[in-house]
mmCIF file of N, CA, C and O in Angstrom:
data_model
loop_
_atom_site.group_PDB
_atom_site.id
_atom_site.type_symbol
_atom_site.label_atom_id
_atom_site.label_comp_id
_atom_site.label_asym_id
_atom_site.label_seq_id
_atom_site.Cartn_x
_atom_site.Cartn_y
_atom_site.Cartn_z
ATOM 1 N N MET Q 1 -22.875 -15.552 -31.832
ATOM 2 C CA MET Q 1 -21.556 -15.173 -30.842
ATOM 3 C C MET Q 1 -20.691 -16.561 -30.869
ATOM 4 O O MET Q 1 -21.173 -17.688 -30.902
ATOM 5 N N THR Q 2 -19.695 -15.992 -30.485
ATOM 6 C CA THR Q 2 -18.593 -17.120 -30.187
ATOM 7 C C THR Q 2 -19.108 -17.675 -29.395
ATOM 8 O O THR Q 2 -19.346 -17.151 -28.247
ATOM 9 N N PRO Q 3 -18.134 -18.947 -28.792
ATOM 10 C CA PRO Q 3 -18.234 -19.666 -27.708
ATOM 11 C C PRO Q 3 -17.489 -18.796 -26.753
ATOM 12 O O PRO Q 3 -18.091 -19.086 -25.408
ATOM 13 N N ILE Q 4 -16.902 -18.165 -26.650
ATOM 14 C CA ILE Q 4 -15.867 -17.645 -25.450
ATOM 15 C C ILE Q 4 -16.919 -16.193 -25.333
ATOM 16 O O ILE Q 4 -17.299 -16.548 -23.802
ATOM 17 N N ILE Q 5 -17.450 -15.847 -25.885
ATOM 18 C CA ILE Q 5 -18.470 -14.613 -25.605
ATOM 19 C C ILE Q 5 -19.721 -15.124 -24.880
ATOM 20 O O ILE Q 5 -20.336 -14.892 -23.671
ATOM 21 N N LEU Q 6 -20.263 -16.285 -25.268
ATOM 22 C CA LEU Q 6 -21.198 -16.685 -24.398
ATOM 23 C C LEU Q 6 -20.931 -17.528 -23.382
ATOM 24 O O LEU Q 6 -21.421 -17.403 -22.489
ATOM 25 N N ALA Q 7 -19.952 -18.064 -23.366
ATOM 26 C CA ALA Q 7 -19.233 -18.730 -22.025
ATOM 27 C C ALA Q 7 -19.136 -17.665 -21.001
ATOM 28 O O ALA Q 7 -19.143 -17.768 -19.553
ATOM 29 N N ALA Q 8 -18.551 -16.297 -21.209
ATOM 30 C CA ALA Q 8 -18.568 -15.366 -20.466
ATOM 31 C C ALA Q 8 -19.708 -14.958 -19.855
ATOM 32 O O ALA Q 8 -19.900 -14.597 -18.617
ATOM 33 N N VAL Q 9 -21.044 -14.715 -20.878
ATOM 34 C CA VAL Q 9 -22.121 -14.607 -20.243
ATOM 35 C C VAL Q 9 -22.849 -15.230 -19.367
ATOM 36 O O VAL Q 9 -23.123 -14.886 -18.282
ATOM 37 N N PHE Q 10 -22.760 -16.852 -19.795
ATOM 38 C CA PHE Q 10 -22.956 -17.618 -18.807
ATOM 39 C C PHE Q 10 -22.336 -17.588 -17.406
ATOM 40 O O PHE Q 10 -22.590 -17.667 -16.443
ATOM 41 N N GLY Q 11 -20.987 -17.681 -17.454
ATOM 42 C CA GLY Q 11 -20.394 -17.706 -16.317
ATOM 43 C C GLY Q 11 -20.773 -16.375 -15.670
ATOM 44 O O GLY Q 11 -20.737 -16.113 -14.187
ATOM 45 N N TYR Q 12 -20.790 -15.149 -15.990
ATOM 46 C CA TYR Q 12 -21.078 -13.944 -15.582
ATOM 47 C C TYR Q 12 -22.585 -13.914 -14.977
ATOM 48 O O TYR Q 12 -22.587 -13.952 -13.385
ATOM 49 N N LEU Q 13 -23.450 -14.460 -15.287
ATOM 50 C CA LEU Q 13 -24.526 -14.955 -14.813
ATOM 51 C C LEU Q 13 -25.096 -15.796 -13.690
ATOM 52 O O LEU Q 13 -25.743 -15.311 -12.917
ATOM 53 N N LEU Q 14 -24.162 -16.958 -13.780
ATOM 54 C CA LEU Q 14 -23.700 -17.467 -12.766
ATOM 55 C C LEU Q 14 -23.414 -17.308 -11.506
ATOM 56 O O LEU Q 14 -23.771 -17.447 -10.693
ATOM 57 N N GLY Q 15 -22.208 -16.679 -11.820
ATOM 58 C CA GLY Q 15 -21.417 -15.732 -10.745
ATOM 59 C C GLY Q 15 -22.201 -14.909 -9.804
ATOM 60 O O GLY Q 15 -21.801 -14.639 -8.987
ATOM 61 N N SER Q 16 -23.369 -14.377 -10.793
ATOM 62 C CA SER Q 16 -23.817 -13.020 -9.876
ATOM 63 C C SER Q 16 -24.830 -13.521 -8.889
ATOM 64 O O SER Q 16 -25.555 -12.701 -8.620
ATOM 65 N N ILE Q 17 -25.547 -14.623 -9.236
ATOM 66 C CA ILE Q 17 -26.070 -15.376 -8.457
ATOM 67 C C ILE Q 17 -26.006 -15.127 -7.061
ATOM 68 O O ILE Q 17 -25.031 -15.458 -6.131
ATOM 69 N N PRO Q 18 -26.941 -13.841 -5.846
ATOM 70 C CA PRO Q 18 -26.726 -13.954 -4.822
ATOM 71 C C PRO Q 18 -27.355 -14.881 -3.633
ATOM 72 O O PRO Q 18 -28.186 -14.513 -3.048
ATOM 73 N N PHE Q 19 -26.296 -16.045 -3.709
ATOM 74 C CA PHE Q 19 -26.605 -17.098 -2.895
ATOM 75 C C PHE Q 19 -27.221 -16.526 -1.347
ATOM 76 O O PHE Q 19 -27.713 -17.214 -0.442
ATOM 77 N N GLY Q 20 -25.779 -15.982 -0.685
ATOM 78 C CA GLY Q 20 -26.117 -15.694 0.961
ATOM 79 C C GLY Q 20 -27.391 -14.759 1.174
ATOM 80 O O GLY Q 20 -28.221 -15.340 1.690
ATOM 81 N N LEU Q 21 -27.449 -13.847 0.014
ATOM 82 C CA LEU Q 21 -28.992 -13.121 0.198
ATOM 83 C C LEU Q 21 -30.258 -14.322 0.013
ATOM 84 O O LEU Q 21 -31.470 -14.102 0.966
ATOM 85 N N LEU Q 22 -30.178 -14.960 -0.993
ATOM 86 C CA LEU Q 22 -31.303 -16.160 -1.319
ATOM 87 C C LEU Q 22 -31.480 -17.207 -0.098
ATOM 88 O O LEU Q 22 -32.531 -17.348 0.576
ATOM 89 N N ILE Q 23 -30.522 -17.471 0.461
ATOM 90 C CA ILE Q 23 -30.602 -18.538 1.681
ATOM 91 C C ILE Q 23 -31.229 -17.929 2.629
ATOM 92 O O ILE Q 23 -31.803 -18.526 3.648
ATOM 93 N N THR Q 24 -30.618 -16.727 3.047
ATOM 94 C CA THR Q 24 -30.967 -16.043 4.365
ATOM 95 C C THR Q 24 -32.422 -15.646 4.300
ATOM 96 O O THR Q 24 -33.333 -15.934 5.205
ATOM 97 N N ARG Q 25 -32.970 -15.384 2.960
ATOM 98 C CA ARG Q 25 -34.364 -14.810 3.136
ATOM 99 C C ARG Q 25 -34.969 -16.049 2.960
ATOM 100 O O ARG Q 25 -36.725 -16.484 3.536
ATOM 101 N N ALA Q 26 -34.888 -17.465 2.272
ATOM 102 C CA ALA Q 26 -35.436 -18.660 2.338
ATOM 103 C C ALA Q 26 -35.532 -19.304 4.066
ATOM 104 O O ALA Q 26 -36.405 -19.736 4.247
ATOM 105 N N ALA Q 27 -34.759 -18.942 4.649
ATOM 106 C CA ALA Q 27 -34.600 -19.342 6.067
ATOM 107 C C ALA Q 27 -35.305 -18.768 6.902
ATOM 108 O O ALA Q 27 -35.410 -18.887 7.809
ATOM 109 N N GLY Q 28 -35.977 -17.602 6.362
ATOM 110 C CA GLY Q 28 -36.776 -16.339 7.188
ATOM 111 C C GLY Q 28 -35.800 -15.746 8.035
ATOM 112 O O GLY Q 28 -36.300 -14.824 8.995
ATOM 113 N N LEU Q 29 -34.919 -15.334 7.714
ATOM 114 C CA LEU Q 29 -33.677 -14.421 8.559
ATOM 115 C C LEU Q 29 -33.707 -12.975 7.808
ATOM 116 O O LEU Q 29 -33.069 -12.111 8.565
ATOM 117 N N GLY Q 30 -34.395 -12.706 7.175
ATOM 118 C CA GLY Q 30 -34.561 -11.305 6.161
ATOM 119 C C GLY Q 30 -33.800 -11.207 5.470
ATOM 120 O O GLY Q 30 -32.588 -12.227 4.563
ATOM 121 N N ASP Q 31 -33.242 -10.263 5.051
ATOM 122 C CA ASP Q 31 -31.855 -9.468 4.375
ATOM 123 C C ASP Q 31 -30.749 -9.367 5.021
ATOM 124 O O ASP Q 31 -30.563 -8.410 5.860
ATOM 125 N N VAL Q 32 -29.562 -10.251 4.573
ATOM 126 C CA VAL Q 32 -28.696 -10.084 5.409
ATOM 127 C C VAL Q 32 -27.648 -8.921 5.265
ATOM 128 O O VAL Q 32 -26.610 -8.856 5.816
ATOM 129 N N ARG Q 33 -27.923 -8.080 4.175
ATOM 130 C CA ARG Q 33 -27.318 -6.553 3.975
ATOM 131 C C ARG Q 33 -27.483 -5.867 4.942
ATOM 132 O O ARG Q 33 -26.983 -4.604 5.284
ATOM 133 N N LYS Q 34 -28.713 -5.970 5.771
ATOM 134 C CA LYS Q 34 -29.068 -5.193 6.699
ATOM 135 C C LYS Q 34 -28.007 -5.505 7.918
ATOM 136 O O LYS Q 34 -28.416 -4.686 9.267
ATOM 137 N N ILE Q 35 -27.351 -6.643 8.340
ATOM 138 C CA ILE Q 35 -26.663 -7.086 9.390
ATOM 139 C C ILE Q 35 -25.013 -6.917 9.098
ATOM 140 O O ILE Q 35 -24.891 -6.744 8.290
ATOM 141 N N GLY Q 36 -24.387 -6.707 10.144
ATOM 142 C CA GLY Q 36 -23.074 -6.978 10.060
ATOM 143 C C GLY Q 36 -22.347 -6.011 9.062
ATOM 144 O O GLY Q 36 -22.408 -4.741 9.343
ATOM 145 N N SER Q 37 -21.336 -6.470 8.471
ATOM 146 C CA SER Q 37 -20.793 -5.690 7.538
ATOM 147 C C SER Q 37 -21.845 -5.420 6.220
ATOM 148 O O SER Q 37 -21.107 -4.538 5.554
ATOM 149 N N GLY Q 38 -22.810 -5.717 6.193
ATOM 150 C CA GLY Q 38 -23.774 -5.595 4.812
ATOM 151 C C GLY Q 38 -23.518 -6.161 3.849
ATOM 152 O O GLY Q 38 -24.323 -5.775 2.498
ATOM 153 N N ASN Q 39 -22.426 -6.930 3.979
ATOM 154 C CA ASN Q 39 -22.022 -7.849 2.461
ATOM 155 C C ASN Q 39 -23.230 -9.201 2.497
ATOM 156 O O ASN Q 39 -23.505 -9.803 3.489
ATOM 157 N N ILE Q 40 -23.357 -9.751 1.398
ATOM 158 C CA ILE Q 40 -24.214 -11.343 1.306
ATOM 159 C C ILE Q 40 -23.190 -12.476 1.170
ATOM 160 O O ILE Q 40 -23.804 -13.019 0.848
ATOM 161 N N GLY Q 41 -21.937 -12.248 1.757
ATOM 162 C CA GLY Q 41 -21.021 -13.281 1.728
ATOM 163 C C GLY Q 41 -21.233 -14.386 3.124
ATOM 164 O O GLY Q 41 -21.941 -13.900 3.747
ATOM 165 N N ALA Q 42 -20.578 -15.383 3.033
ATOM 166 C CA ALA Q 42 -20.709 -16.197 3.873
ATOM 167 C C ALA Q 42 -20.465 -16.010 5.279
ATOM 168 O O ALA Q 42 -20.828 -16.068 6.184
ATOM 169 N N THR Q 43 -19.156 -15.085 5.514
ATOM 170 C CA THR Q 43 -18.739 -14.230 6.659
ATOM 171 C C THR Q 43 -20.207 -13.484 7.280
ATOM 172 O O THR Q 43 -20.380 -13.750 8.570
ATOM 173 N N ASN Q 44 -20.459 -12.887 6.411
ATOM 174 C CA ASN Q 44 -21.642 -11.795 7.003
ATOM 175 C C ASN Q 44 -23.206 -12.860 7.408
ATOM 176 O O ASN Q 44 -23.741 -12.617 8.356
ATOM 177 N N VAL Q 45 -23.076 -14.121 6.701
ATOM 178 C CA VAL Q 45 -24.372 -14.868 6.844
ATOM 179 C C VAL Q 45 -23.814 -15.857 8.385
ATOM 180 O O VAL Q 45 -24.977 -15.771 8.895
ATOM 181 N N LEU Q 46 -22.565 -15.861 8.449
ATOM 182 C CA LEU Q 46 -22.289 -16.494 9.688
ATOM 183 C C LEU Q 46 -22.779 -15.756 11.104
ATOM 184 O O LEU Q 46 -23.002 -16.160 12.208
ATOM 185 N N ARG Q 47 -22.899 -14.457 10.651
ATOM 186 C CA ARG Q 47 -22.911 -13.260 11.640
ATOM 187 C C ARG Q 47 -24.354 -13.461 12.121
ATOM 188 O O ARG Q 47 -25.108 -12.575 13.099
ATOM 189 N N THR Q 48 -25.207 -14.234 11.376
ATOM 190 C CA THR Q 48 -26.956 -13.960 11.858
ATOM 191 C C THR Q 48 -27.049 -15.442 12.659
ATOM 192 O O THR Q 48 -27.796 -15.560 13.432
ATOM 193 N N GLY Q 49 -25.895 -15.965 13.056
ATOM 194 C CA GLY Q 49 -25.759 -17.605 13.905
ATOM 195 C C GLY Q 49 -26.190 -18.499 13.324
ATOM 196 O O GLY Q 49 -26.158 -19.271 14.187
ATOM 197 N N ASN Q 50 -26.080 -19.020 11.996
ATOM 198 C CA ASN Q 50 -26.572 -19.985 11.471
ATOM 199 C C ASN Q 50 -25.114 -20.557 10.742
ATOM 200 O O ASN Q 50 -25.109 -19.784 9.601
ATOM 201 N N LYS Q 51 -24.327 -21.479 11.339
ATOM 202 C CA LYS Q 51 -23.402 -22.036 10.704
ATOM 203 C C LYS Q 51 -23.743 -22.751 9.672
ATOM 204 O O LYS Q 51 -22.943 -23.111 8.613
ATOM 205 N N GLY Q 52 -24.780 -23.287 9.342
ATOM 206 C CA GLY Q 52 -25.140 -24.338 8.508
ATOM 207 C C GLY Q 52 -25.612 -23.519 7.193
ATOM 208 O O GLY Q 52 -25.389 -23.807 6.292
ATOM 209 N N LEU Q 53 -26.311 -22.169 7.345
ATOM 210 C CA LEU Q 53 -26.166 -21.512 6.120
ATOM 211 C C LEU Q 53 -25.028 -20.926 5.496
ATOM 212 O O LEU Q 53 -25.381 -20.743 4.753
ATOM 213 N N ALA Q 54 -24.401 -20.550 6.782
ATOM 214 C CA ALA Q 54 -23.026 -20.036 6.094
ATOM 215 C C ALA Q 54 -22.209 -20.539 5.464
ATOM 216 O O ALA Q 54 -21.742 -20.485 4.407
ATOM 217 N N ALA Q 55 -22.149 -21.942 5.850
ATOM 218 C CA ALA Q 55 -21.464 -22.740 4.970
ATOM 219 C C ALA Q 55 -22.051 -23.393 3.415
ATOM 220 O O ALA Q 55 -21.584 -23.406 2.629
ATOM 221 N N ALA Q 56 -23.301 -23.496 3.869
ATOM 222 C CA ALA Q 56 -24.101 -23.646 2.279
ATOM 223 C C ALA Q 56 -23.830 -22.253 1.690
ATOM 224 O O ALA Q 56 -23.468 -22.975 0.183
ATOM 225 N N THR Q 57 -23.708 -21.080 1.912
ATOM 226 C CA THR Q 57 -23.615 -20.178 1.027
ATOM 227 C C THR Q 57 -22.040 -20.150 0.411
ATOM 228 O O THR Q 57 -21.926 -19.912 -0.752
ATOM 229 N N LEU Q 58 -21.067 -20.500 1.480
ATOM 230 C CA LEU Q 58 -19.633 -20.649 0.908
ATOM 231 C C LEU Q 58 -19.450 -21.849 -0.198
ATOM 232 O O LEU Q 58 -19.095 -21.359 -1.170
ATOM 233 N N LEU Q 59 -20.323 -23.059 0.355
ATOM 234 C CA LEU Q 59 -20.292 -24.019 -0.655
ATOM 235 C C LEU Q 59 -20.923 -23.668 -2.268
ATOM 236 O O LEU Q 59 -20.476 -23.921 -3.066
ATOM 237 N N LEU Q 60 -22.195 -22.719 -2.146
ATOM 238 C CA LEU Q 60 -22.717 -22.349 -3.245
ATOM 239 C C LEU Q 60 -21.867 -21.472 -3.967
ATOM 240 O O LEU Q 60 -21.682 -21.188 -5.514
ATOM 241 N N ASP Q 61 -21.096 -20.371 -3.354
ATOM 242 C CA ASP Q 61 -20.543 -19.658 -3.840
ATOM 243 C C ASP Q 61 -19.297 -19.969 -4.334
ATOM 244 O O ASP Q 61 -18.831 -19.736 -5.779
ATOM 245 N N ALA Q 62 -18.611 -21.122 -4.063
ATOM 246 C CA ALA Q 62 -17.475 -21.777 -4.811
ATOM 247 C C ALA Q 62 -18.037 -22.578 -5.792
ATOM 248 O O ALA Q 62 -17.578 -22.575 -7.044
ATOM 249 N N LEU Q 63 -19.203 -23.216 -5.704
ATOM 250 C CA LEU Q 63 -19.458 -24.078 -6.880
ATOM 251 C C LEU Q 63 -19.727 -23.383 -7.983
ATOM 252 O O LEU Q 63 -20.039 -23.900 -9.330
ATOM 253 N N LYS Q 64 -20.532 -21.902 -7.967
ATOM 254 C CA LYS Q 64 -21.136 -21.460 -8.919
ATOM 255 C C LYS Q 64 -19.582 -21.329 -10.068
ATOM 256 O O LYS Q 64 -20.018 -21.063 -11.147
ATOM 257 N N GLY Q 65 -18.638 -20.519 -9.454
ATOM 258 C CA GLY Q 65 -17.193 -20.580 -10.136
ATOM 259 C C GLY Q 65 -16.976 -21.987 -10.959
ATOM 260 O O GLY Q 65 -16.886 -21.866 -11.961
ATOM 261 N N ALA Q 66 -16.934 -22.658 -10.162
ATOM 262 C CA ALA Q 66 -16.436 -24.106 -10.537
ATOM 263 C C ALA Q 66 -17.603 -24.807 -11.612
ATOM 264 O O ALA Q 66 -16.966 -24.905 -13.079
ATOM 265 N N VAL Q 67 -18.845 -24.469 -11.549
ATOM 266 C CA VAL Q 67 -19.947 -24.912 -12.709
ATOM 267 C C VAL Q 67 -19.472 -24.089 -13.626
ATOM 268 O O VAL Q 67 -19.777 -24.997 -15.058
ATOM 269 N N ALA Q 68 -19.106 -23.024 -13.816
ATOM 270 C CA ALA Q 68 -19.087 -22.145 -14.723
ATOM 271 C C ALA Q 68 -18.002 -22.376 -15.769
ATOM 272 O O ALA Q 68 -18.119 -22.798 -16.948
ATOM 273 N N VAL Q 69 -16.912 -22.870 -14.927
ATOM 274 C CA VAL Q 69 -15.535 -23.419 -15.981
ATOM 275 C C VAL Q 69 -16.055 -24.769 -16.288
ATOM 276 O O VAL Q 69 -15.267 -25.123 -17.585
ATOM 277 N N LEU Q 70 -16.530 -25.713 -15.528
ATOM 278 C CA LEU Q 70 -16.779 -26.892 -15.913
ATOM 279 C C LEU Q 70 -17.540 -26.929 -17.238
ATOM 280 O O LEU Q 70 -17.072 -27.860 -18.002
ATOM 281 N N VAL Q 71 -18.880 -26.039 -17.341
ATOM 282 C CA VAL Q 71 -19.236 -26.401 -18.112
ATOM 283 C C VAL Q 71 -18.944 -25.787 -19.499
ATOM 284 O O VAL Q 71 -19.166 -26.181 -20.817
ATOM 285 N N ALA Q 72 -18.416 -24.070 -19.078
ATOM 286 C CA ALA Q 72 -17.895 -23.652 -20.479
ATOM 287 C C ALA Q 72 -16.700 -24.224 -21.017
ATOM 288 O O ALA Q 72 -16.172 -24.238 -22.437
ATOM 289 N N GLN Q 73 -16.113 -24.915 -20.680
ATOM 290 C CA GLN Q 73 -14.722 -25.919 -20.992
ATOM 291 C C GLN Q 73 -14.845 -26.912 -22.224
ATOM 292 O O GLN Q 73 -13.873 -27.132 -22.914
ATOM 293 N N ASN Q 74 -16.281 -27.198 -21.963
ATOM 294 C CA ASN Q 74 -16.438 -28.220 -23.612
ATOM 295 C C ASN Q 74 -16.321 -27.494 -24.829
ATOM 296 O O ASN Q 74 -16.549 -27.977 -25.714
ATOM 297 N N TRP Q 75 -16.722 -25.919 -24.523
ATOM 298 C CA TRP Q 75 -16.574 -25.213 -25.690
ATOM 299 C C TRP Q 75 -15.109 -24.700 -25.883
ATOM 300 O O TRP Q 75 -14.698 -23.861 -26.824
ATOM 301 N N GLY Q 76 -14.035 -25.146 -25.012
ATOM 302 C CA GLY Q 76 -12.643 -25.143 -25.360
ATOM 303 C C GLY Q 76 -12.168 -24.617 -24.230
ATOM 304 O O GLY Q 76 -12.771 -23.925 -23.696
ATOM 305 N N LEU Q 77 -10.721 -24.516 -23.804
ATOM 306 C CA LEU Q 77 -9.836 -23.816 -22.959
ATOM 307 C C LEU Q 77 -10.238 -22.531 -22.699
ATOM 308 O O LEU Q 77 -10.561 -21.593 -21.775
ATOM 309 N N GLU Q 78 -10.206 -21.599 -23.676
ATOM 310 C CA GLU Q 78 -10.368 -20.238 -23.588
ATOM 311 C C GLU Q 78 -11.936 -19.971 -22.873
ATOM 312 O O GLU Q 78 -11.949 -19.091 -21.777
ATOM 313 N N ALA Q 79 -12.651 -20.885 -23.520
ATOM 314 C CA ALA Q 79 -13.976 -20.545 -22.940
ATOM 315 C C ALA Q 79 -14.438 -20.401 -21.566
ATOM 316 O O ALA Q 79 -14.582 -20.350 -20.780
ATOM 317 N N GLY Q 80 -13.572 -21.826 -21.078
ATOM 318 C CA GLY Q 80 -13.435 -22.170 -19.858
ATOM 319 C C GLY Q 80 -12.728 -21.097 -18.883
ATOM 320 O O GLY Q 80 -12.793 -20.506 -17.814
ATOM 321 N N LEU Q 81 -11.759 -20.553 -19.549
ATOM 322 C CA LEU Q 81 -11.116 -19.155 -18.588
ATOM 323 C C LEU Q 81 -12.059 -18.105 -18.615
ATOM 324 O O LEU Q 81 -12.146 -17.425 -17.488
ATOM 325 N N ALA Q 82 -12.465 -18.009 -19.799
ATOM 326 C CA ALA Q 82 -13.690 -16.328 -19.591
ATOM 327 C C ALA Q 82 -14.809 -16.739 -19.030
ATOM 328 O O ALA Q 82 -15.227 -15.905 -18.386
ATOM 329 N N ALA Q 83 -15.281 -18.122 -18.995
ATOM 330 C CA ALA Q 83 -16.314 -18.784 -17.864
ATOM 331 C C ALA Q 83 -15.847 -18.126 -16.316
ATOM 332 O O ALA Q 83 -16.628 -17.533 -15.413
ATOM 333 N N GLY Q 84 -14.839 -18.465 -16.109
ATOM 334 C CA GLY Q 84 -14.033 -18.491 -14.285
ATOM 335 C C GLY Q 84 -14.023 -16.852 -14.254
ATOM 336 O O GLY Q 84 -14.343 -16.594 -13.102
ATOM 337 N N PHE Q 85 -13.698 -16.307 -15.146
ATOM 338 C CA PHE Q 85 -12.908 -14.924 -14.522
ATOM 339 C C PHE Q 85 -14.431 -14.147 -14.782
ATOM 340 O O PHE Q 85 -14.655 -13.277 -13.756
ATOM 341 N N ALA Q 86 -15.570 -14.481 -15.823
ATOM 342 C CA ALA Q 86 -16.804 -13.626 -15.545
ATOM 343 C C ALA Q 86 -17.585 -13.873 -14.561
ATOM 344 O O ALA Q 86 -18.092 -13.057 -13.752
ATOM 345 N N ALA Q 87 -17.390 -15.307 -14.246
ATOM 346 C CA ALA Q 87 -17.927 -15.810 -12.628
ATOM 347 C C ALA Q 87 -17.315 -15.175 -11.820
ATOM 348 O O ALA Q 87 -18.398 -14.531 -10.515
ATOM 349 N N PHE Q 88 -16.471 -14.944 -11.513
ATOM 350 C CA PHE Q 88 -15.442 -13.843 -10.469
ATOM 351 C C PHE Q 88 -16.027 -12.949 -10.617
ATOM 352 O O PHE Q 88 -16.121 -12.000 -9.506
ATOM 353 N N CYS Q 89 -15.982 -12.077 -11.867
ATOM 354 C CA CYS Q 89 -16.757 -10.430 -11.769
ATOM 355 C C CYS Q 89 -18.079 -10.133 -11.543
ATOM 356 O O CYS Q 89 -18.386 -9.770 -10.842
ATOM 357 N N GLY Q 90 -18.811 -11.491 -11.984
ATOM 358 C CA GLY Q 90 -20.256 -11.561 -11.571
ATOM 359 C C GLY Q 90 -20.555 -11.482 -10.123
ATOM 360 O O GLY Q 90 -21.511 -11.391 -9.439
ATOM 361 N N HIS Q 91 -19.801 -12.600 -9.269
ATOM 362 C CA HIS Q 91 -19.746 -12.367 -8.059
ATOM 363 C C HIS Q 91 -19.680 -11.347 -7.170
ATOM 364 O O HIS Q 91 -20.168 -10.603 -6.165
ATOM 365 N N LEU Q 92 -18.242 -10.494 -7.959
ATOM 366 C CA LEU Q 92 -18.067 -9.509 -7.031
ATOM 367 C C LEU Q 92 -19.253 -8.115 -7.468
ATOM 368 O O LEU Q 92 -19.547 -7.079 -6.842
ATOM 369 N N PHE Q 93 -19.405 -7.932 -8.715
ATOM 370 C CA PHE Q 93 -20.624 -7.109 -9.480
ATOM 371 C C PHE Q 93 -21.286 -7.786 -9.960
ATOM 372 O O PHE Q 93 -22.371 -7.399 -11.047
ATOM 373 N N PRO Q 94 -22.819 -8.011 -8.971
ATOM 374 C CA PRO Q 94 -23.856 -8.606 -9.382
ATOM 375 C C PRO Q 94 -24.850 -8.051 -9.863
ATOM 376 O O PRO Q 94 -25.218 -7.108 -9.407
ATOM 377 N N VAL Q 95 -25.593 -8.331 -11.329
ATOM 378 C CA VAL Q 95 -26.286 -7.360 -11.946
ATOM 379 C C VAL Q 95 -27.678 -7.344 -11.296
ATOM 380 O O VAL Q 95 -28.549 -6.451 -11.303
ATOM 381 N N TRP Q 96 -27.949 -8.837 -10.599
ATOM 382 C CA TRP Q 96 -29.643 -8.419 -9.834
ATOM 383 C C TRP Q 96 -29.385 -7.641 -8.368
ATOM 384 O O TRP Q 96 -30.445 -7.194 -8.247
ATOM 385 N N LEU Q 97 -28.445 -7.480 -8.119
ATOM 386 C CA LEU Q 97 -28.013 -6.297 -6.640
ATOM 387 C C LEU Q 97 -27.486 -4.840 -7.325
ATOM 388 O O LEU Q 97 -26.836 -4.338 -6.228
ATOM 389 N N GLY Q 98 -27.744 -4.635 -8.750
ATOM 390 C CA GLY Q 98 -27.214 -3.406 -9.088
ATOM 391 C C GLY Q 98 -25.748 -3.074 -9.229
ATOM 392 O O GLY Q 98 -25.168 -2.054 -8.683
ATOM 393 N N PHE Q 99 -25.271 -4.013 -9.460
ATOM 394 C CA PHE Q 99 -23.687 -4.233 -9.498
ATOM 395 C C PHE Q 99 -22.727 -4.047 -8.158
ATOM 396 O O PHE Q 99 -21.840 -3.591 -8.241
ATOM 397 N N ARG Q 100 -23.690 -4.504 -7.017
ATOM 398 C CA ARG Q 100 -23.061 -3.982 -5.745
ATOM 399 C C ARG Q 100 -23.374 -5.494 -5.205
ATOM 400 O O ARG Q 100 -24.178 -5.713 -5.073
ATOM 401 N N GLY Q 101 -22.085 -5.704 -4.225
ATOM 402 C CA GLY Q 101 -22.460 -7.056 -3.297
ATOM 403 C C GLY Q 101 -20.938 -7.632 -3.575
ATOM 404 O O GLY Q 101 -20.154 -7.393 -3.082
ATOM 405 N N GLY Q 102 -21.649 -9.192 -3.706
ATOM 406 C CA GLY Q 102 -20.326 -9.758 -3.922
ATOM 407 C C GLY Q 102 -19.308 -10.396 -2.507
ATOM 408 O O GLY Q 102 -19.362 -9.800 -1.511
#
């Protein structure tokens, strides 16, 4: 596989990690998709009443894109761009949630 394809796959898989869902479940708050807008993002996590979890969700969601780019750009500029775009797509359409969420 070419580095660009590998970077895109890596970026997509990293971007599709549903941190809002994982964090709220780990905190014992259940499924964040059952409250508010049903989204797994930081704004909906904030609706649980826990600002710390919402801030952690926001930070981790931002970092997954940044990490994808920083790691993949070691394979070249195009690989970094592909990883960043794929991380964005993974965030919007996460494979782990049946391509819904983000």
